[in-house]
Amino acid sequence: MLFNSLEYFLFLPLVFALYWFVFYKSLRIQNLCLLLASYFFYGWWSYKFLGLLIVGTLLNFTYGSFVGDSNKKRAKRFLIAGVLSNLLILGLFKYYNFFAFEFQHAAVVLGFKTNPVFLQMALPIGISFYTFHGMSYVFDIYYGKQKPVSNIVDYGVFVAFFPLLVAGPIERAHHLLPQVQKPRSFKYESAVQGCRLILWGLFKKVVIADSLAPSINNVFYTYLHLNGVSLILGAIAFAFQIYGDFSGYSDIALGTSKLFGFEVLSNFKFPYFSRDIAEFWRRWHVSLSSWFKDYLYIPLGGSKRSKAITIRNTFIIFIVSGFWHGASWSFIIWGTIHAFAFLPLLLFNKNRTHTNNVVANNNHFPSLKEVIQMLSTFLIVTIAWIFFRMNDLKQSLLYIRQIISSFYKQPQNLFSYVSELNIFYYVIPFILIDWYLRKDERQLKVPANSIFRWSMYVTMVMMILYHLGGNHSFIYFQF
């Protein structure tokens, strides 16, 4: 069920009404309502994979009970078993074919005959997200951040809460589970903010991201016949498409969660205003980068040991992050590019320069230095996005080569037949609105005057309805 579909516009008010007006007297029944609604939401995609979600939930619920053992050696054994079980399920469905193909290719190169079996099945939607939910539960219990829960319904809501289920944010057990377990009351102001976030998220997805998609598809499908300027504009457009698409989903998820009394983790904090790659990763897909920091980077030693170990750990989390997105060398290269961009900051101890301060925090406009920093960071990120979008290493390199060759072989044609200029109709307003909102991603600023405010709401709704059509899936559903 898509957030931008008619089915969801019927589903959400129905669940909201049952949750607050029918089952409001019992927390247990409210949670059961959320769990059943979440399973229905997921089963709408494929009832076949709903069983996999339930099995994963039962496994981690059981492992969590054993990981809570007071005997640390026994607890560690169950932690390892739990993590390996999750990785086995994820690896089977998401990575098996990749490794089987690479094994076959290596065997051919070495002169061996192989005939590996490939799985003929679709990737279960959201498997990377709800698997990481489950692993965070056993990790948090082992590290003493969360106690094992005794109610399987409460735990099931944490894993399968429908706004987060298929594309995050990736929640932590110690953050969301306590909210599931305590009574919740309806808060009008929170609900209003939730509706604003849903509206803004739909606007980013439907009006901006989906409108950019045709031009982007044209560029990336016919890149060998286009000039360098068109290819550069196509890469820039994709940078804003994926941002509008994924942050739009996250805003809808955050807003929907507010409607049900939950405060979930932020996932985007205006990443394209970042002044270096380190800041970018504190602002882009925050829930994933912090998950890897908490459960991989720090257990590996983080930055507390030698510089060499710190560099090793940094490359590990960036490469693993790339591989998390998909079973392809292009995703690994995407992560590696970010690792190399991060490396100078790490070597010169500049990786925490911009931790809490917002660009141009006390000014309306950035300084020249900040503009240069933001543009150089965006350039690196956009080059990396080419590998992400192509999802094929050879094609990605050909795309970049076509840009370069176009500049020195056919400079006279650089501005010929550039049809992608229409992307700026969407990109420039997007940048300006983000700049206005940049200080707080959770509380959207709206005009104080009620006439202006409602005029803005009506305009956004009309634009969404005008652009709505085709029920375009969200990009991150494939991960």
PDB file of C-alpha atoms in Angstrom, residues 163-308:
ATOM      1  CA  PRO A 163       4.420   4.097   8.925  1.00  0.00           C
ATOM      2  CA  LEU A 164       8.006   2.808   9.308  1.00  0.00           C
ATOM      3  CA  LEU A 165       7.654  -0.714   8.020  1.00  0.00           C
ATOM      4  CA  VAL A 166       8.827  -0.597   4.425  1.00  0.00           C
ATOM      5  CA  ALA A 167      11.274   2.345   4.309  1.00  0.00           C
ATOM      6  CA  GLY A 168      12.042   3.503   7.830  1.00  0.00           C
ATOM      7  CA  PRO A 169      13.168   5.454   9.711  1.00  0.00           C
ATOM      8  CA  ILE A 170      15.019   2.548  11.310  1.00  0.00           C
ATOM      9  CA  GLU A 171      13.989   2.735  14.947  1.00  0.00           C
ATOM     10  CA  ARG A 172      15.846   1.668  18.079  1.00  0.00           C
ATOM     11  CA  ALA A 173      14.194  -0.647  20.573  1.00  0.00           C
ATOM     12  CA  HIS A 174      15.135   1.558  23.524  1.00  0.00           C
ATOM     13  CA  HIS A 175      13.538   4.578  21.813  1.00  0.00           C
ATOM     14  CA  LEU A 176      10.269   3.234  20.362  1.00  0.00           C
ATOM     15  CA  LEU A 177       9.376   0.258  22.570  1.00  0.00           C
ATOM     16  CA  PRO A 178       8.857   2.351  25.753  1.00  0.00           C
ATOM     17  CA  GLN A 179       6.421   4.499  23.757  1.00  0.00           C
ATOM     18  CA  VAL A 180       4.549   1.380  22.665  1.00  0.00           C
ATOM     19  CA  GLN A 181       4.303   0.147  26.237  1.00  0.00           C
ATOM     20  CA  LYS A 182       2.968   3.286  27.912  1.00  0.00           C
ATOM     21  CA  PRO A 183      -0.530   4.820  27.544  1.00  0.00           C
ATOM     22  CA  ARG A 184      -0.846   7.519  24.904  1.00  0.00           C
ATOM     23  CA  SER A 185      -3.212  10.459  24.807  1.00  0.00           C
ATOM     24  CA  PHE A 186      -4.358  12.441  21.811  1.00  0.00           C
ATOM     25  CA  LYS A 187      -2.540  15.757  21.484  1.00  0.00           C
ATOM     26  CA  TYR A 188      -4.079  18.250  19.116  1.00  0.00           C
ATOM     27  CA  GLU A 189      -0.916  20.249  18.416  1.00  0.00           C
ATOM     28  CA  SER A 190       1.075  17.087  17.696  1.00  0.00           C
ATOM     29  CA  ALA A 191      -1.654  15.880  15.335  1.00  0.00           C
ATOM     30  CA  VAL A 192      -1.646  19.230  13.510  1.00  0.00           C
ATOM     31  CA  GLN A 193       2.122  19.034  13.077  1.00  0.00           C
ATOM     32  CA  GLY A 194       1.689  15.452  11.889  1.00  0.00           C
ATOM     33  CA  CYS A 195      -0.793  16.519   9.213  1.00  0.00           C
ATOM     34  CA  ARG A 196       1.560  19.282   8.066  1.00  0.00           C
ATOM     35  CA  LEU A 197       4.417  16.797   7.769  1.00  0.00           C
ATOM     36  CA  ILE A 198       2.210  14.388   5.802  1.00  0.00           C
ATOM     37  CA  LEU A 199       1.170  17.195   3.449  1.00  0.00           C
ATOM     38  CA  TRP A 200       4.762  18.386   2.954  1.00  0.00           C
ATOM     39  CA  GLY A 201       5.970  14.816   2.463  1.00  0.00           C
ATOM     40  CA  LEU A 202       3.315  14.152  -0.180  1.00  0.00           C
ATOM     41  CA  PHE A 203       4.233  17.426  -1.890  1.00  0.00           C
ATOM     42  CA  LYS A 204       7.914  16.462  -2.043  1.00  0.00           C
ATOM     43  CA  LYS A 205       7.105  13.013  -3.358  1.00  0.00           C
ATOM     44  CA  VAL A 206       4.267  13.697  -5.793  1.00  0.00           C
ATOM     45  CA  VAL A 207       4.920  17.252  -7.008  1.00  0.00           C
ATOM     46  CA  ILE A 208       8.721  17.347  -6.951  1.00  0.00           C
ATOM     47  CA  ALA A 209      10.213  13.837  -7.107  1.00  0.00           C
ATOM     48  CA  ASP A 210       7.644  12.278  -9.448  1.00  0.00           C
ATOM     49  CA  SER A 211       7.704  15.324 -11.734  1.00  0.00           C
ATOM     50  CA  LEU A 212      11.474  15.070 -12.073  1.00  0.00           C
ATOM     51  CA  ALA A 213      11.343  11.342 -12.832  1.00  0.00           C
ATOM     52  CA  PRO A 214      10.531  11.475 -16.605  1.00  0.00           C
ATOM     53  CA  SER A 215      13.442  13.814 -17.407  1.00  0.00           C
ATOM     54  CA  ILE A 216      15.796  11.764 -15.248  1.00  0.00           C
ATOM     55  CA  ASN A 217      14.741   8.498 -16.859  1.00  0.00           C
ATOM     56  CA  ASN A 218      15.251  10.008 -20.290  1.00  0.00           C
ATOM     57  CA  VAL A 219      18.775  11.137 -19.393  1.00  0.00           C
ATOM     58  CA  PHE A 220      19.900   7.907 -17.773  1.00  0.00           C
ATOM     59  CA  TYR A 221      18.372   5.681 -20.458  1.00  0.00           C
ATOM     60  CA  THR A 222      19.823   7.644 -23.400  1.00  0.00           C
ATOM     61  CA  TYR A 223      23.007   9.045 -21.843  1.00  0.00           C
ATOM     62  CA  LEU A 224      25.245   7.822 -24.682  1.00  0.00           C
ATOM     63  CA  HIS A 225      23.473  10.185 -27.076  1.00  0.00           C
ATOM     64  CA  LEU A 226      23.416  13.291 -24.856  1.00  0.00           C
ATOM     65  CA  ASN A 227      25.867  16.111 -24.267  1.00  0.00           C
ATOM     66  CA  GLY A 228      27.713  16.843 -21.039  1.00  0.00           C
ATOM     67  CA  VAL A 229      25.400  19.589 -19.793  1.00  0.00           C
ATOM     68  CA  SER A 230      22.330  17.360 -20.156  1.00  0.00           C
ATOM     69  CA  LEU A 231      24.090  14.574 -18.247  1.00  0.00           C
ATOM     70  CA  ILE A 232      25.148  16.933 -15.462  1.00  0.00           C
ATOM     71  CA  LEU A 233      21.612  18.294 -15.184  1.00  0.00           C
ATOM     72  CA  GLY A 234      20.278  14.733 -15.111  1.00  0.00           C
ATOM     73  CA  ALA A 235      22.588  13.828 -12.214  1.00  0.00           C
ATOM     74  CA  ILE A 236      21.579  16.989 -10.314  1.00  0.00           C
ATOM     75  CA  ALA A 237      17.925  16.214 -10.953  1.00  0.00           C
ATOM     76  CA  PHE A 238      18.352  12.695  -9.585  1.00  0.00           C
ATOM     77  CA  ALA A 239      20.012  14.098  -6.448  1.00  0.00           C
ATOM     78  CA  PHE A 240      16.839  16.076  -5.771  1.00  0.00           C
ATOM     79  CA  GLN A 241      14.514  13.315  -6.913  1.00  0.00           C
ATOM     80  CA  ILE A 242      15.887  10.785  -4.466  1.00  0.00           C
ATOM     81  CA  TYR A 243      15.968  13.409  -1.720  1.00  0.00           C
ATOM     82  CA  GLY A 244      12.377  14.491  -2.369  1.00  0.00           C
ATOM     83  CA  ASP A 245      11.241  10.886  -2.693  1.00  0.00           C
ATOM     84  CA  PHE A 246      12.926   9.449   0.394  1.00  0.00           C
ATOM     85  CA  SER A 247      12.636  12.467   2.692  1.00  0.00           C
ATOM     86  CA  GLY A 248       9.020  12.771   1.543  1.00  0.00           C
ATOM     87  CA  TYR A 249       8.386   9.205   2.678  1.00  0.00           C
ATOM     88  CA  SER A 250      10.141   9.917   5.983  1.00  0.00           C
ATOM     89  CA  ASP A 251       8.066  13.060   6.575  1.00  0.00           C
ATOM     90  CA  ILE A 252       4.855  11.112   5.948  1.00  0.00           C
ATOM     91  CA  ALA A 253       6.074   8.380   8.322  1.00  0.00           C
ATOM     92  CA  LEU A 254       7.003  10.891  11.013  1.00  0.00           C
ATOM     93  CA  GLY A 255       3.718  12.767  10.583  1.00  0.00           C
ATOM     94  CA  THR A 256       1.605   9.606  10.623  1.00  0.00           C
ATOM     95  CA  SER A 257       3.407   8.438  13.769  1.00  0.00           C
ATOM     96  CA  LYS A 258       2.520  11.746  15.445  1.00  0.00           C
ATOM     97  CA  LEU A 259      -1.153  11.100  14.661  1.00  0.00           C
ATOM     98  CA  PHE A 260      -0.949   7.935  16.771  1.00  0.00           C
ATOM     99  CA  GLY A 261       1.003   9.512  19.629  1.00  0.00           C
ATOM    100  CA  PHE A 262       4.518   8.385  18.695  1.00  0.00           C
ATOM    101  CA  GLU A 263       7.676  10.429  18.199  1.00  0.00           C
ATOM    102  CA  VAL A 264       9.989   8.512  15.870  1.00  0.00           C
ATOM    103  CA  LEU A 265      13.554   9.292  14.843  1.00  0.00           C
ATOM    104  CA  SER A 266      14.278  11.960  12.259  1.00  0.00           C
ATOM    105  CA  ASN A 267      15.716  10.669   9.020  1.00  0.00           C
ATOM    106  CA  PHE A 268      16.631  13.861   7.128  1.00  0.00           C
ATOM    107  CA  LYS A 269      17.966  17.191   8.339  1.00  0.00           C
ATOM    108  CA  PHE A 270      18.372  19.204   5.117  1.00  0.00           C
ATOM    109  CA  PRO A 271      21.439  17.263   3.913  1.00  0.00           C
ATOM    110  CA  TYR A 272      22.195  19.352   0.833  1.00  0.00           C
ATOM    111  CA  PHE A 273      23.122  22.275   3.068  1.00  0.00           C
ATOM    112  CA  SER A 274      25.988  20.212   4.495  1.00  0.00           C
ATOM    113  CA  ARG A 275      29.446  21.775   4.473  1.00  0.00           C
ATOM    114  CA  ASP A 276      31.372  18.494   4.343  1.00  0.00           C
ATOM    115  CA  ILE A 277      30.698  14.781   3.905  1.00  0.00           C
ATOM    116  CA  ALA A 278      30.740  14.147   7.651  1.00  0.00           C
ATOM    117  CA  GLU A 279      27.929  16.651   8.124  1.00  0.00           C
ATOM    118  CA  PHE A 280      26.087  15.168   5.143  1.00  0.00           C
ATOM    119  CA  TRP A 281      25.951  11.792   6.870  1.00  0.00           C
ATOM    120  CA  ARG A 282      24.660  13.402  10.041  1.00  0.00           C
ATOM    121  CA  ARG A 283      21.819  14.782   7.943  1.00  0.00           C
ATOM    122  CA  TRP A 284      21.121  12.107   5.289  1.00  0.00           C
ATOM    123  CA  HIS A 285      19.311   8.858   6.228  1.00  0.00           C
ATOM    124  CA  VAL A 286      20.196   9.635   9.834  1.00  0.00           C
ATOM    125  CA  SER A 287      18.558   6.536  11.268  1.00  0.00           C
ATOM    126  CA  LEU A 288      20.716   4.221   9.118  1.00  0.00           C
ATOM    127  CA  SER A 289      24.026   6.022   9.667  1.00  0.00           C
ATOM    128  CA  SER A 290      23.430   6.194  13.433  1.00  0.00           C
ATOM    129  CA  TRP A 291      22.401   2.498  13.432  1.00  0.00           C
ATOM    130  CA  PHE A 292      25.743   1.543  11.882  1.00  0.00           C
ATOM    131  CA  LYS A 293      27.568   3.845  14.286  1.00  0.00           C
ATOM    132  CA  ASP A 294      25.874   2.336  17.361  1.00  0.00           C
ATOM    133  CA  TYR A 295      25.911  -1.329  16.378  1.00  0.00           C
ATOM    134  CA  LEU A 296      28.924  -1.682  14.080  1.00  0.00           C
ATOM    135  CA  TYR A 297      31.351   1.238  14.255  1.00  0.00           C
ATOM    136  CA  ILE A 298      31.511   1.519  18.066  1.00  0.00           C
ATOM    137  CA  PRO A 299      31.703  -2.274  18.718  1.00  0.00           C
ATOM    138  CA  LEU A 300      34.604  -2.417  16.220  1.00  0.00           C
ATOM    139  CA  GLY A 301      36.440   0.135  18.332  1.00  0.00           C
ATOM    140  CA  GLY A 302      35.121   3.339  16.807  1.00  0.00           C
ATOM    141  CA  SER A 303      37.641   6.160  17.054  1.00  0.00           C
ATOM    142  CA  LYS A 304      38.923   5.248  20.508  1.00  0.00           C
ATOM    143  CA  ARG A 305      41.936   3.312  19.258  1.00  0.00           C
ATOM    144  CA  SER A 306      44.659   4.077  16.706  1.00  0.00           C
ATOM    145  CA  LYS A 307      44.100   6.236  13.635  1.00  0.00           C
ATOM    146  CA  ALA A 308      44.598   3.187  11.410  1.00  0.00           C
TER     147      ALA A 308
END
